[in-house]
mmCIF file of C-alpha atoms and ligand atoms in Angstrom:
data_model
loop_
_atom_site.group_PDB
_atom_site.id
_atom_site.type_symbol
_atom_site.label_atom_id
_atom_site.label_comp_id
_atom_site.label_asym_id
_atom_site.label_seq_id
_atom_site.Cartn_x
_atom_site.Cartn_y
_atom_site.Cartn_z
ATOM 1 C CA MET A 1268 123.689 86.709 89.990
ATOM 2 C CA THR A 1269 123.531 87.895 93.292
ATOM 3 C CA PRO A 1270 125.210 85.693 96.680
ATOM 4 C CA SER A 1271 122.775 84.338 99.875
ATOM 5 C CA PHE A 1272 125.771 85.239 101.763
ATOM 6 C CA LYS A 1273 129.499 86.729 101.076
ATOM 7 C CA THR A 1274 132.648 87.437 103.011
ATOM 8 C CA GLU A 1275 136.188 88.830 101.939
ATOM 9 C CA THR A 1276 136.871 85.304 100.624
ATOM 10 C CA TYR A 1277 133.865 83.490 99.753
ATOM 11 C CA ALA A 1278 130.931 83.328 98.703
ATOM 12 C CA VAL A 1279 127.815 80.920 98.222
ATOM 13 C CA PHE A 1280 125.230 81.408 95.473
ATOM 14 C CA ASP A 1281 122.363 79.643 94.980
ATOM 15 C CA ASP A 1282 120.039 77.762 92.675
ATOM 16 C CA PHE A 1283 123.264 78.296 90.687
ATOM 17 C CA LEU A 1284 122.269 75.898 87.321
ATOM 18 C CA SER A 1285 118.203 75.859 85.906
ATOM 19 C CA ILE A 1286 116.478 72.589 87.000
ATOM 20 C CA ASP A 1287 116.474 71.350 83.607
ATOM 21 C CA ILE A 1288 120.085 71.815 84.029
ATOM 22 C CA LEU A 1289 120.946 70.582 87.553
ATOM 23 C CA ARG A 1290 118.313 66.935 86.593
ATOM 24 C CA SER A 1291 120.271 66.766 82.984
ATOM 25 C CA VAL A 1292 123.634 67.111 84.916
ATOM 26 C CA ARG A 1293 122.979 65.117 87.327
ATOM 27 C CA ASP A 1294 121.589 62.449 85.166
ATOM 28 C CA ARG A 1295 124.373 62.413 83.471
ATOM 29 C CA MET A 1296 126.598 62.003 86.240
ATOM 30 C CA ALA A 1297 125.530 58.511 87.340
ATOM 31 C CA ASP A 1298 125.844 57.391 84.215
ATOM 32 C CA GLU A 1299 129.872 58.337 84.279
ATOM 33 C CA ARG A 1300 132.610 55.950 84.891
ATOM 34 C CA PHE A 1301 134.001 56.961 89.158
ATOM 35 C CA VAL A 1302 136.880 55.566 90.565
ATOM 36 C CA TYR A 1303 138.193 55.649 94.223
ATOM 37 C CA LEU A 1304 140.670 58.648 94.750
ATOM 38 C CA LYS A 1305 142.937 56.295 96.477
ATOM 39 C CA ASN A 1306 143.326 54.521 93.248
ATOM 40 C CA VAL A 1307 144.211 57.648 91.281
ATOM 41 C CA TRP A 1308 147.966 59.137 91.618
ATOM 42 C CA GLN A 1309 148.043 62.280 93.093
ATOM 43 C CA PRO A 1310 150.849 64.415 95.274
ATOM 44 C CA LYS A 1311 151.542 61.887 97.981
ATOM 45 C CA ASN A 1312 149.797 64.869 100.265
ATOM 46 C CA PHE A 1313 146.871 65.329 99.431
ATOM 47 C CA TYR A 1314 145.810 61.016 100.068
ATOM 48 C CA ARG A 1315 146.662 62.461 103.586
ATOM 49 C CA LEU A 1316 143.418 65.089 103.893
ATOM 50 C CA VAL A 1317 140.576 62.886 101.473
ATOM 51 C CA GLU A 1318 138.931 60.612 104.680
ATOM 52 C CA GLY A 1319 137.449 57.630 104.027
ATOM 53 C CA ASP A 1320 136.517 57.080 100.424
ATOM 54 C CA PRO A 1321 135.309 59.820 97.834
ATOM 55 C CA LEU A 1322 135.196 58.624 94.021
ATOM 56 C CA VAL A 1323 136.164 61.265 91.550
ATOM 57 C CA GLY A 1324 135.188 61.234 88.373
ATOM 58 C CA GLN A 1325 136.766 62.407 84.858
ATOM 59 C CA THR A 1326 137.998 66.022 84.610
ATOM 60 C CA VAL A 1327 137.631 68.389 82.069
ATOM 61 C CA TYR A 1328 140.108 71.209 81.362
ATOM 62 C CA TYR A 1329 138.280 74.956 80.322
ATOM 63 C CA ASN A 1330 141.047 76.935 77.971
ATOM 64 C CA HIS A 1331 143.662 74.779 78.488
ATOM 65 C CA PRO A 1332 146.121 74.729 75.482
ATOM 66 C CA LYS A 1333 147.941 71.371 76.734
ATOM 67 C CA VAL A 1334 145.755 69.910 78.914
ATOM 68 C CA PRO A 1335 147.258 66.857 81.173
ATOM 69 C CA LYS A 1336 146.928 63.219 79.586
ATOM 70 C CA GLY A 1337 144.020 61.392 80.431
ATOM 71 C CA PHE A 1338 141.897 64.981 81.230
ATOM 72 C CA ALA A 1339 139.426 65.341 78.676
ATOM 73 C CA SER A 1340 138.763 69.275 77.493
ATOM 74 C CA HIS A 1341 135.658 71.741 76.761
ATOM 75 C CA PRO A 1342 133.370 70.314 75.429
ATOM 76 C CA SER A 1343 134.017 66.889 76.661
ATOM 77 C CA GLY A 1344 130.391 65.060 76.287
ATOM 78 C CA LYS A 1345 130.731 64.775 80.042
ATOM 79 C CA SER A 1346 128.239 66.410 83.179
ATOM 80 C CA ALA A 1347 131.041 68.729 83.363
ATOM 81 C CA ASP A 1348 130.357 70.497 80.537
ATOM 82 C CA ALA A 1349 126.952 72.162 81.418
ATOM 83 C CA VAL A 1350 128.960 73.697 84.633
ATOM 84 C CA VAL A 1351 131.831 74.963 82.741
ATOM 85 C CA GLU A 1352 129.131 77.151 80.699
ATOM 86 C CA ALA A 1353 127.384 78.497 83.430
ATOM 87 C CA LEU A 1354 130.568 79.470 85.105
ATOM 88 C CA LEU A 1355 131.541 81.246 81.704
ATOM 89 C CA GLY A 1356 128.138 82.769 82.028
ATOM 90 C CA ALA A 1357 128.966 83.751 85.773
ATOM 91 C CA GLU A 1358 132.365 84.952 84.997
ATOM 92 C CA GLU A 1359 131.545 88.531 86.510
ATOM 93 C CA SER A 1360 130.324 88.020 89.520
ATOM 94 C CA LEU A 1361 132.355 86.022 90.954
ATOM 95 C CA ALA A 1362 135.991 88.288 89.603
ATOM 96 C CA THR A 1363 135.306 89.603 93.061
ATOM 97 C CA TRP A 1364 136.830 86.438 94.431
ATOM 98 C CA ILE A 1365 138.926 84.878 91.699
ATOM 99 C CA GLY A 1366 139.768 87.834 89.407
ATOM 100 C CA LEU A 1367 139.115 88.456 86.013
ATOM 101 C CA ARG A 1368 140.156 85.724 83.030
ATOM 102 C CA GLY A 1369 143.228 87.112 81.022
ATOM 103 C CA SER A 1370 144.111 88.381 84.035
ATOM 104 C CA ALA A 1371 144.046 86.499 87.699
ATOM 105 C CA TRP A 1372 143.177 83.246 85.824
ATOM 106 C CA ASP A 1373 142.603 81.625 81.645
ATOM 107 C CA PHE A 1374 141.879 78.177 82.640
ATOM 108 C CA PHE A 1375 139.642 76.204 85.439
ATOM 109 C CA THR A 1376 139.105 72.477 85.746
ATOM 110 C CA CYS A 1377 135.538 71.152 86.201
ATOM 111 C CA THR A 1378 135.785 67.645 88.472
ATOM 112 C CA PRO A 1379 132.364 65.837 89.933
ATOM 113 C CA TYR A 1380 133.258 63.896 93.280
ATOM 114 C CA LEU A 1381 130.978 61.675 94.760
ATOM 115 C CA TYR A 1382 131.905 61.706 98.936
ATOM 116 C CA PRO A 1383 129.672 58.657 100.199
ATOM 117 C CA ALA A 1384 128.735 57.946 103.983
ATOM 118 C CA GLY A 1385 132.211 58.076 106.036
ATOM 119 C CA SER A 1386 134.091 60.089 103.714
ATOM 120 C CA GLY A 1387 135.572 64.366 104.161
ATOM 121 C CA LEU A 1388 138.188 66.239 103.544
ATOM 122 C CA SER A 1389 140.879 67.868 105.728
ATOM 123 C CA TRP A 1390 141.535 71.045 106.190
ATOM 124 C CA HIS A 1391 143.369 72.580 103.038
ATOM 125 C CA ASP A 1392 143.643 75.562 100.640
ATOM 126 C CA ASP A 1393 143.958 75.052 97.287
ATOM 127 C CA ALA A 1394 146.528 77.393 96.642
ATOM 128 C CA LYS A 1395 149.453 76.902 94.456
ATOM 129 C CA ASP A 1396 149.050 77.842 91.515
ATOM 130 C CA ARG A 1397 145.373 78.803 91.990
ATOM 131 C CA VAL A 1398 143.942 82.128 92.282
ATOM 132 C CA GLY A 1399 140.882 79.923 93.630
ATOM 133 C CA SER A 1400 138.410 77.392 94.356
ATOM 134 C CA TYR A 1401 134.285 76.415 93.436
ATOM 135 C CA VAL A 1402 131.817 73.590 94.160
ATOM 136 C CA LEU A 1403 128.369 73.530 92.718
ATOM 137 C CA TYR A 1404 126.287 70.426 94.567
ATOM 138 C CA VAL A 1405 124.424 68.482 92.739
ATOM 139 C CA HIS A 1406 123.102 65.974 94.615
ATOM 140 C CA ASP A 1407 119.164 66.068 94.998
ATOM 141 C CA ASP A 1408 118.604 66.021 98.350
ATOM 142 C CA TRP A 1409 120.288 66.832 101.318
ATOM 143 C CA LYS A 1410 119.630 66.564 104.759
ATOM 144 C CA SER A 1411 120.845 67.742 107.719
ATOM 145 C CA SER A 1412 121.602 65.086 109.597
ATOM 146 C CA TRP A 1413 123.472 63.768 106.792
ATOM 147 C CA GLY A 1414 126.553 65.847 107.438
ATOM 148 C CA ALA A 1415 129.032 66.933 105.028
ATOM 149 C CA GLU A 1416 129.452 70.460 105.434
ATOM 150 C CA LEU A 1417 132.013 72.701 104.224
ATOM 151 C CA LEU A 1418 133.634 74.297 107.038
ATOM 152 C CA ILE A 1419 135.684 77.929 105.552
ATOM 153 C CA ALA A 1420 138.191 79.488 108.448
ATOM 154 C CA THR A 1421 137.697 83.169 108.042
ATOM 155 C CA ASP A 1422 139.929 85.950 109.002
ATOM 156 C CA VAL A 1423 139.487 87.418 112.270
ATOM 157 C CA GLY A 1424 140.567 91.123 112.649
ATOM 158 C CA ASP A 1425 143.469 91.496 111.352
ATOM 159 C CA ARG A 1426 144.672 87.749 112.034
ATOM 160 C CA ARG A 1427 143.942 86.118 108.349
ATOM 161 C CA ALA A 1428 142.927 82.027 108.789
ATOM 162 C CA SER A 1429 145.631 80.156 107.565
ATOM 163 C CA VAL A 1430 145.790 76.474 106.686
ATOM 164 C CA GLU A 1431 150.220 76.309 107.773
ATOM 165 C CA ARG A 1432 149.186 76.878 111.296
ATOM 166 C CA TYR A 1433 146.788 73.489 110.983
ATOM 167 C CA GLN A 1434 149.513 70.908 111.503
ATOM 168 C CA GLY A 1435 149.377 71.697 114.692
ATOM 169 C CA VAL A 1436 146.416 73.075 116.764
ATOM 170 C CA ASN A 1437 143.614 75.034 114.506
ATOM 171 C CA THR A 1438 143.265 77.997 116.784
ATOM 172 C CA ASP A 1439 141.034 79.809 113.406
ATOM 173 C CA LEU A 1440 137.430 80.281 113.716
ATOM 174 C CA GLY A 1441 134.997 80.008 110.516
ATOM 175 C CA HIS A 1442 131.738 79.887 109.342
ATOM 176 C CA TYR A 1443 130.132 76.306 107.142
ATOM 177 C CA VAL A 1444 128.083 76.039 104.100
ATOM 178 C CA THR A 1445 125.542 73.421 103.548
ATOM 179 C CA ALA A 1446 125.770 71.397 101.051
ATOM 180 C CA VAL A 1447 122.068 72.592 99.866
ATOM 181 C CA PRO A 1448 122.031 70.967 95.938
ATOM 182 C CA ASN A 1449 122.402 73.433 92.965
ATOM 183 C CA ARG A 1450 124.411 75.567 95.788
ATOM 184 C CA LEU A 1451 127.686 77.598 94.772
ATOM 185 C CA VAL A 1452 130.399 78.206 96.648
ATOM 186 C CA VAL A 1453 133.418 80.221 95.523
ATOM 187 C CA ILE A 1454 136.293 80.121 97.562
ATOM 188 C CA LYS A 1455 139.502 82.626 97.192
ATOM 189 C CA ALA A 1456 142.465 80.709 96.743
ATOM 190 C CA GLY A 1457 144.497 80.587 100.319
ATOM 191 C CA THR A 1458 141.127 80.583 102.015
ATOM 192 C CA PRO A 1459 141.271 76.716 104.698
ATOM 193 C CA HIS A 1460 138.830 74.784 103.686
ATOM 194 C CA ALA A 1461 137.167 71.157 104.401
ATOM 195 C CA VAL A 1462 134.589 69.252 104.488
ATOM 196 C CA ARG A 1463 133.043 67.592 107.620
ATOM 197 C CA SER A 1464 132.513 63.552 107.404
ATOM 198 C CA VAL A 1465 129.139 62.350 105.680
ATOM 199 C CA SER A 1466 127.417 60.459 108.371
ATOM 200 C CA THR A 1467 125.982 57.336 108.512
ATOM 201 C CA ARG A 1468 122.758 58.598 108.890
ATOM 202 C CA ALA A 1469 123.310 60.103 105.072
ATOM 203 C CA GLY A 1470 122.853 55.942 104.473
ATOM 204 C CA GLU A 1471 123.549 55.726 100.651
ATOM 205 C CA ASN A 1472 123.423 59.245 98.976
ATOM 206 C CA LEU A 1473 125.810 60.603 98.457
ATOM 207 C CA ARG A 1474 127.068 63.880 97.722
ATOM 208 C CA MET A 1475 126.945 64.738 94.492
ATOM 209 C CA SER A 1476 129.999 67.551 94.209
ATOM 210 C CA MET A 1477 131.291 69.105 90.632
ATOM 211 C CA THR A 1478 134.429 71.272 91.535
ATOM 212 C CA GLY A 1479 137.749 72.631 90.206
ATOM 213 C CA PHE A 1480 140.570 75.612 90.409
ATOM 214 C CA PHE A 1481 140.457 78.413 88.267
ATOM 215 C CA GLN A 1482 144.733 79.481 87.588
ATOM 216 C CA PRO A 1483 146.290 81.187 85.121
ATOM 217 C CA LEU A 1484 148.752 79.221 82.903
ATOM 218 C CA PRO A 1485 152.255 79.338 83.121
ATOM 219 C CA GLN A 1486 154.428 81.482 81.495
ATOM 220 C CA SER A 1487 155.702 78.813 79.129
ATOM 221 C CA LEU A 1488 152.483 78.298 77.929
ATOM 222 C CA ARG A 1489 150.889 81.664 77.670
ATOM 223 C CA GLU A 1490 153.464 82.815 75.068
ATOM 224 C CA ALA A 1491 152.911 79.789 72.983
HETATM 225 O O1 AKG B 2161 133.212 69.859 98.313
HETATM 226 C C1 AKG B 2161 133.476 70.435 99.234
HETATM 227 O O2 AKG B 2161 132.484 71.019 99.744
HETATM 228 C C2 AKG B 2161 134.685 71.124 98.928
HETATM 229 C C3 AKG B 2161 135.189 70.321 98.330
HETATM 230 C C4 AKG B 2161 137.238 70.996 98.000
HETATM 231 O O3 AKG B 2161 137.076 71.473 98.742
HETATM 232 C C5 AKG B 2161 138.396 70.285 97.081
HETATM 233 O O4 AKG B 2161 137.436 69.721 95.726
HETATM 234 O O5 AKG B 2161 138.896 71.493 96.950
HETATM 235 FE FE1 FE2 B 2162 139.516 72.454 98.354
#
């Protein structure tokens, strides 16, 4: 698997799933239950990042021995399963950005999201205990006037892009990635990124994505 574009902190892979699998993920997603993100319990500061009203579906965990209550485990019978399996098949190609299973990470999540017009996500870096994150766009069409580009800050020379500075004025520079159907973006944890709001020009078209985090198990679960 060869990236269409890469830097030290992120990579873009196009045509990630086969067309048939992409279609089945999208069709299954359309039959699943979604709730408004604002109605789901989340750490308080997460809310401040959300713009408008994105919807979230069922999170599926891969390879977690103690899945938190209310979440599913792979194989789950949900739309996320096929994405989990495709990511497992691509493990080695992604190692440059997220490291290898068993050393850098043990498990990952996969969560479907729907972003209607007016919704987006402000600057954040998905750091905490994660080593990396990914997003796959599964909608069947995305026009440039519909907005919702993924914005990624880049390091410039010795100056590291840092979300810490963004509480005040963001003086970083960076790139944008268009939400092209079947495009996978893998981002090293600590890399600031944001989702520009979906334009009202998108009308009823939803930005559909599957996203998740690669993480090591905490020591307590590792030894169990
Ligand atoms: O949807 C995207 O392009 C990125 C989503 C994201 O950054 C996240 O859910 O943490
Ligand atoms: Fe993110």
